[in-house]
């Protein structure tokens, strides 16, 4: 791994082949396979037992697989991972995809193993790079095991920024058409797997990584989410009490109403809709609080999620969100974290509520933020894999705000106005 890690841009030309070769050797190793640790998880329905083994005999786990409780069956969720010597967090994870055919040489058909590879280049606990080797670069309908697709979250903000194909040691930037990267994936499921600017890089890989860390530490990993109170009910207005000045908007197939005028400003981009306003001032004209509403389209990229029920997806996504808000380097702490579900009209909202607490305050004077995330899944989610995040936020810009001053019930009126 010294040839490709720590991460160097120049090393990526050989990285996929090197890691693939090492992974295949570990996967087929018969000399070792000693069990290192196990843990019961809830990541894959029907296969709760995660087993970590040492395949190369160095007494460190390097291979993972999910089984049923009796170990009589295993899923296709298995692969190889590499961790820093002093850390249990995988910086490189290989996820099994299965066999494919290399027919780039007409009349010579060979079988190769397709791997998804995920890399945490900056070691912040979240995968920011994705690579896979079943692409049809020249568009002739034939795939080559040496043609590799790379996708990058360049600024490490959680969203896809750019991609490239590495073909015979040469990098080719991937064109972006109306926000969608032209990845030229092969296979029925690959064509359904669309990648857009802003999409998360490795949701499934992050779940597996968290399971691996839990297993190696038996749940004592410092970066794990805390025990979050789960609310079976929550108070929301079924209808807006005051819609004077509100305006209709549409993001993809989501229709909703947002406040406008009277100090509110709205902005619509390809994958998001935002509204900022509701500012409140003290007697001297100093800004006390301000409100924001952000609605974003998101996509479960990996086909495996198609087998998950919405409730399971919503729970795992929110747990992943909490984990990401507690990684090393954030400039706030979390308070009053709660999760739950509520039904408004015809739609179920899966919410995550908390406070961001800044000490010292941010440079713009923000000391405390009330944030609510509401996930809603449209009726065609099973086909489209598209869902929506609705963020409701109130910012405190004074030395101290109590919980009542950061109440966002007025903003929750947005939830009662959405339709598909």
PDB file of C-alpha atoms in Angstrom, residues 160-277:
ATOM      1  CA  UNK A 160     -19.644  14.949  -5.794  1.00  0.00           C
ATOM      2  CA  UNK A 161     -17.720  17.646  -7.700  1.00  0.00           C
ATOM      3  CA  UNK A 162     -16.050  16.013 -10.702  1.00  0.00           C
ATOM      4  CA  UNK A 163     -15.065  12.737 -12.311  1.00  0.00           C
ATOM      5  CA  UNK A 164     -12.517  11.284 -14.666  1.00  0.00           C
ATOM      6  CA  UNK A 165     -11.848   8.153 -16.689  1.00  0.00           C
ATOM      7  CA  UNK A 166      -8.349   6.712 -16.500  1.00  0.00           C
ATOM      8  CA  UNK A 167      -7.769   4.794 -19.722  1.00  0.00           C
ATOM      9  CA  UNK A 168      -4.389   3.185 -20.418  1.00  0.00           C
ATOM     10  CA  UNK A 169      -2.715   5.511 -17.939  1.00  0.00           C
ATOM     11  CA  UNK A 170      -4.280   8.677 -19.348  1.00  0.00           C
ATOM     12  CA  UNK A 171      -6.830  10.828 -17.489  1.00  0.00           C
ATOM     13  CA  UNK A 172      -9.946  12.103 -19.280  1.00  0.00           C
ATOM     14  CA  UNK A 173     -12.288  14.561 -17.544  1.00  0.00           C
ATOM     15  CA  UNK A 174     -15.898  13.363 -17.483  1.00  0.00           C
ATOM     16  CA  UNK A 175     -18.349  15.707 -19.240  1.00  0.00           C
ATOM     17  CA  UNK A 176     -21.214  17.068 -17.141  1.00  0.00           C
ATOM     18  CA  UNK A 177     -24.548  17.541 -18.932  1.00  0.00           C
ATOM     19  CA  UNK A 178     -27.298  19.351 -16.981  1.00  0.00           C
ATOM     20  CA  UNK A 179     -25.607  18.386 -13.739  1.00  0.00           C
ATOM     21  CA  UNK A 180     -25.241  14.686 -14.607  1.00  0.00           C
ATOM     22  CA  UNK A 181     -21.808  13.106 -15.076  1.00  0.00           C
ATOM     23  CA  UNK A 182     -21.520  11.022 -18.258  1.00  0.00           C
ATOM     24  CA  UNK A 183     -19.854   8.060 -16.586  1.00  0.00           C
ATOM     25  CA  UNK A 184     -20.380   5.463 -19.370  1.00  0.00           C
ATOM     26  CA  UNK A 185     -21.040   2.639 -16.937  1.00  0.00           C
ATOM     27  CA  UNK A 186     -21.722  -0.832 -18.307  1.00  0.00           C
ATOM     28  CA  UNK A 187     -24.558  -3.165 -17.371  1.00  0.00           C
ATOM     29  CA  UNK A 188     -28.280  -2.817 -16.708  1.00  0.00           C
ATOM     30  CA  UNK A 189     -27.952  -1.593 -13.118  1.00  0.00           C
ATOM     31  CA  UNK A 190     -25.004   0.645 -13.972  1.00  0.00           C
ATOM     32  CA  UNK A 191     -27.067   2.569 -16.517  1.00  0.00           C
ATOM     33  CA  UNK A 192     -29.703   3.166 -13.834  1.00  0.00           C
ATOM     34  CA  UNK A 193     -27.047   4.428 -11.429  1.00  0.00           C
ATOM     35  CA  UNK A 194     -26.908   8.131 -12.264  1.00  0.00           C
ATOM     36  CA  UNK A 195     -24.342  10.467 -10.744  1.00  0.00           C
ATOM     37  CA  UNK A 196     -25.040  14.166 -10.338  1.00  0.00           C
ATOM     38  CA  UNK A 197     -22.981  17.071  -9.052  1.00  0.00           C
ATOM     39  CA  UNK A 198     -23.655  17.351  -5.334  1.00  0.00           C
ATOM     40  CA  UNK A 199     -24.545  13.673  -4.815  1.00  0.00           C
ATOM     41  CA  UNK A 200     -22.977  11.986  -1.766  1.00  0.00           C
ATOM     42  CA  UNK A 201     -19.958   9.863  -2.637  1.00  0.00           C
ATOM     43  CA  UNK A 202     -20.137   6.815  -0.381  1.00  0.00           C
ATOM     44  CA  UNK A 203     -23.302   6.441   1.685  1.00  0.00           C
ATOM     45  CA  UNK A 204     -23.192   2.634   1.719  1.00  0.00           C
ATOM     46  CA  UNK A 205     -19.418   2.557   2.249  1.00  0.00           C
ATOM     47  CA  UNK A 206     -19.752   4.943   5.204  1.00  0.00           C
ATOM     48  CA  UNK A 207     -22.296   2.582   6.763  1.00  0.00           C
ATOM     49  CA  UNK A 208     -19.948  -0.390   6.364  1.00  0.00           C
ATOM     50  CA  UNK A 209     -17.018   1.634   7.699  1.00  0.00           C
ATOM     51  CA  UNK A 210     -18.993   2.589  10.814  1.00  0.00           C
ATOM     52  CA  UNK A 211     -19.892  -1.084  11.341  1.00  0.00           C
ATOM     53  CA  UNK A 212     -16.238  -2.092  11.006  1.00  0.00           C
ATOM     54  CA  UNK A 213     -15.168   0.519  13.557  1.00  0.00           C
ATOM     55  CA  UNK A 214     -17.911  -0.602  15.941  1.00  0.00           C
ATOM     56  CA  UNK A 215     -16.854  -4.217  15.549  1.00  0.00           C
ATOM     57  CA  UNK A 216     -13.174  -3.569  16.169  1.00  0.00           C
ATOM     58  CA  UNK A 217     -13.924  -1.536  19.296  1.00  0.00           C
ATOM     59  CA  UNK A 218     -17.120  -3.340  20.353  1.00  0.00           C
ATOM     60  CA  UNK A 219     -19.069  -0.109  20.007  1.00  0.00           C
ATOM     61  CA  UNK A 220     -16.618   2.129  21.875  1.00  0.00           C
ATOM     62  CA  UNK A 221     -15.464   4.215  18.889  1.00  0.00           C
ATOM     63  CA  UNK A 222     -15.325   7.853  19.986  1.00  0.00           C
ATOM     64  CA  UNK A 223     -16.724   9.094  16.681  1.00  0.00           C
ATOM     65  CA  UNK A 224     -19.886   7.000  16.845  1.00  0.00           C
ATOM     66  CA  UNK A 225     -23.268   8.706  17.187  1.00  0.00           C
ATOM     67  CA  UNK A 226     -24.571   8.993  20.748  1.00  0.00           C
ATOM     68  CA  UNK A 227     -27.686   7.224  21.891  1.00  0.00           C
ATOM     69  CA  UNK A 228     -30.360   9.399  20.281  1.00  0.00           C
ATOM     70  CA  UNK A 229     -33.818   9.706  21.862  1.00  0.00           C
ATOM     71  CA  UNK A 230     -36.408   8.492  19.366  1.00  0.00           C
ATOM     72  CA  UNK A 231     -39.722  10.333  19.393  1.00  0.00           C
ATOM     73  CA  UNK A 232     -42.842   8.477  18.279  1.00  0.00           C
ATOM     74  CA  UNK A 233     -44.762  11.743  17.982  1.00  0.00           C
ATOM     75  CA  UNK A 234     -43.996  15.393  17.479  1.00  0.00           C
ATOM     76  CA  UNK A 235     -46.023  18.579  17.279  1.00  0.00           C
ATOM     77  CA  UNK A 236     -46.403  19.969  13.773  1.00  0.00           C
ATOM     78  CA  UNK A 237     -49.095  22.208  12.292  1.00  0.00           C
ATOM     79  CA  UNK A 238     -51.212  20.276   9.795  1.00  0.00           C
ATOM     80  CA  UNK A 239     -51.968  23.471   7.913  1.00  0.00           C
ATOM     81  CA  UNK A 240     -50.191  26.779   7.669  1.00  0.00           C
ATOM     82  CA  UNK A 241     -51.605  29.371  10.044  1.00  0.00           C
ATOM     83  CA  UNK A 242     -50.430  32.345   7.996  1.00  0.00           C
ATOM     84  CA  UNK A 243     -49.577  32.051   4.288  1.00  0.00           C
ATOM     85  CA  UNK A 244     -49.723  35.747   3.454  1.00  0.00           C
ATOM     86  CA  UNK A 245     -46.808  36.484   1.166  1.00  0.00           C
ATOM     87  CA  UNK A 246     -45.883  32.825   0.609  1.00  0.00           C
ATOM     88  CA  UNK A 247     -45.083  31.684  -2.946  1.00  0.00           C
ATOM     89  CA  UNK A 248     -45.273  28.387  -4.861  1.00  0.00           C
ATOM     90  CA  UNK A 249     -42.040  26.710  -5.987  1.00  0.00           C
ATOM     91  CA  UNK A 250     -41.102  23.382  -7.563  1.00  0.00           C
ATOM     92  CA  UNK A 251     -37.902  21.331  -7.248  1.00  0.00           C
ATOM     93  CA  UNK A 252     -38.013  18.354  -9.630  1.00  0.00           C
ATOM     94  CA  UNK A 253     -41.334  16.663  -8.756  1.00  0.00           C
ATOM     95  CA  UNK A 254     -41.605  18.282  -5.307  1.00  0.00           C
ATOM     96  CA  UNK A 255     -44.032  21.197  -5.054  1.00  0.00           C
ATOM     97  CA  UNK A 256     -44.022  23.432  -1.988  1.00  0.00           C
ATOM     98  CA  UNK A 257     -44.583  26.953  -0.710  1.00  0.00           C
ATOM     99  CA  UNK A 258     -41.957  29.230   0.824  1.00  0.00           C
ATOM    100  CA  UNK A 259     -42.165  32.618   2.500  1.00  0.00           C
ATOM    101  CA  UNK A 260     -41.226  35.520   0.224  1.00  0.00           C
ATOM    102  CA  UNK A 261     -41.101  39.287   0.497  1.00  0.00           C
ATOM    103  CA  UNK A 262     -40.752  41.124   3.804  1.00  0.00           C
ATOM    104  CA  UNK A 263     -37.011  40.509   3.975  1.00  0.00           C
ATOM    105  CA  UNK A 264     -37.019  36.970   2.545  1.00  0.00           C
ATOM    106  CA  UNK A 265     -34.816  36.081  -0.436  1.00  0.00           C
ATOM    107  CA  UNK A 266     -35.154  32.794  -2.345  1.00  0.00           C
ATOM    108  CA  UNK A 267     -32.786  31.010  -4.698  1.00  0.00           C
ATOM    109  CA  UNK A 268     -33.443  27.974  -6.912  1.00  0.00           C
ATOM    110  CA  UNK A 269     -30.592  25.857  -8.281  1.00  0.00           C
ATOM    111  CA  UNK A 270     -30.623  22.525 -10.080  1.00  0.00           C
ATOM    112  CA  UNK A 271     -30.745  20.351  -6.968  1.00  0.00           C
ATOM    113  CA  UNK A 272     -31.697  22.745  -4.189  1.00  0.00           C
ATOM    114  CA  UNK A 273     -34.030  25.540  -3.175  1.00  0.00           C
ATOM    115  CA  UNK A 274     -33.188  27.957  -0.382  1.00  0.00           C
ATOM    116  CA  UNK A 275     -34.925  30.792   1.442  1.00  0.00           C
ATOM    117  CA  UNK A 276     -33.297  33.186   3.923  1.00  0.00           C
ATOM    118  CA  UNK A 277     -35.125  35.779   5.993  1.00  0.00           C
TER     119      UNK A 277
END
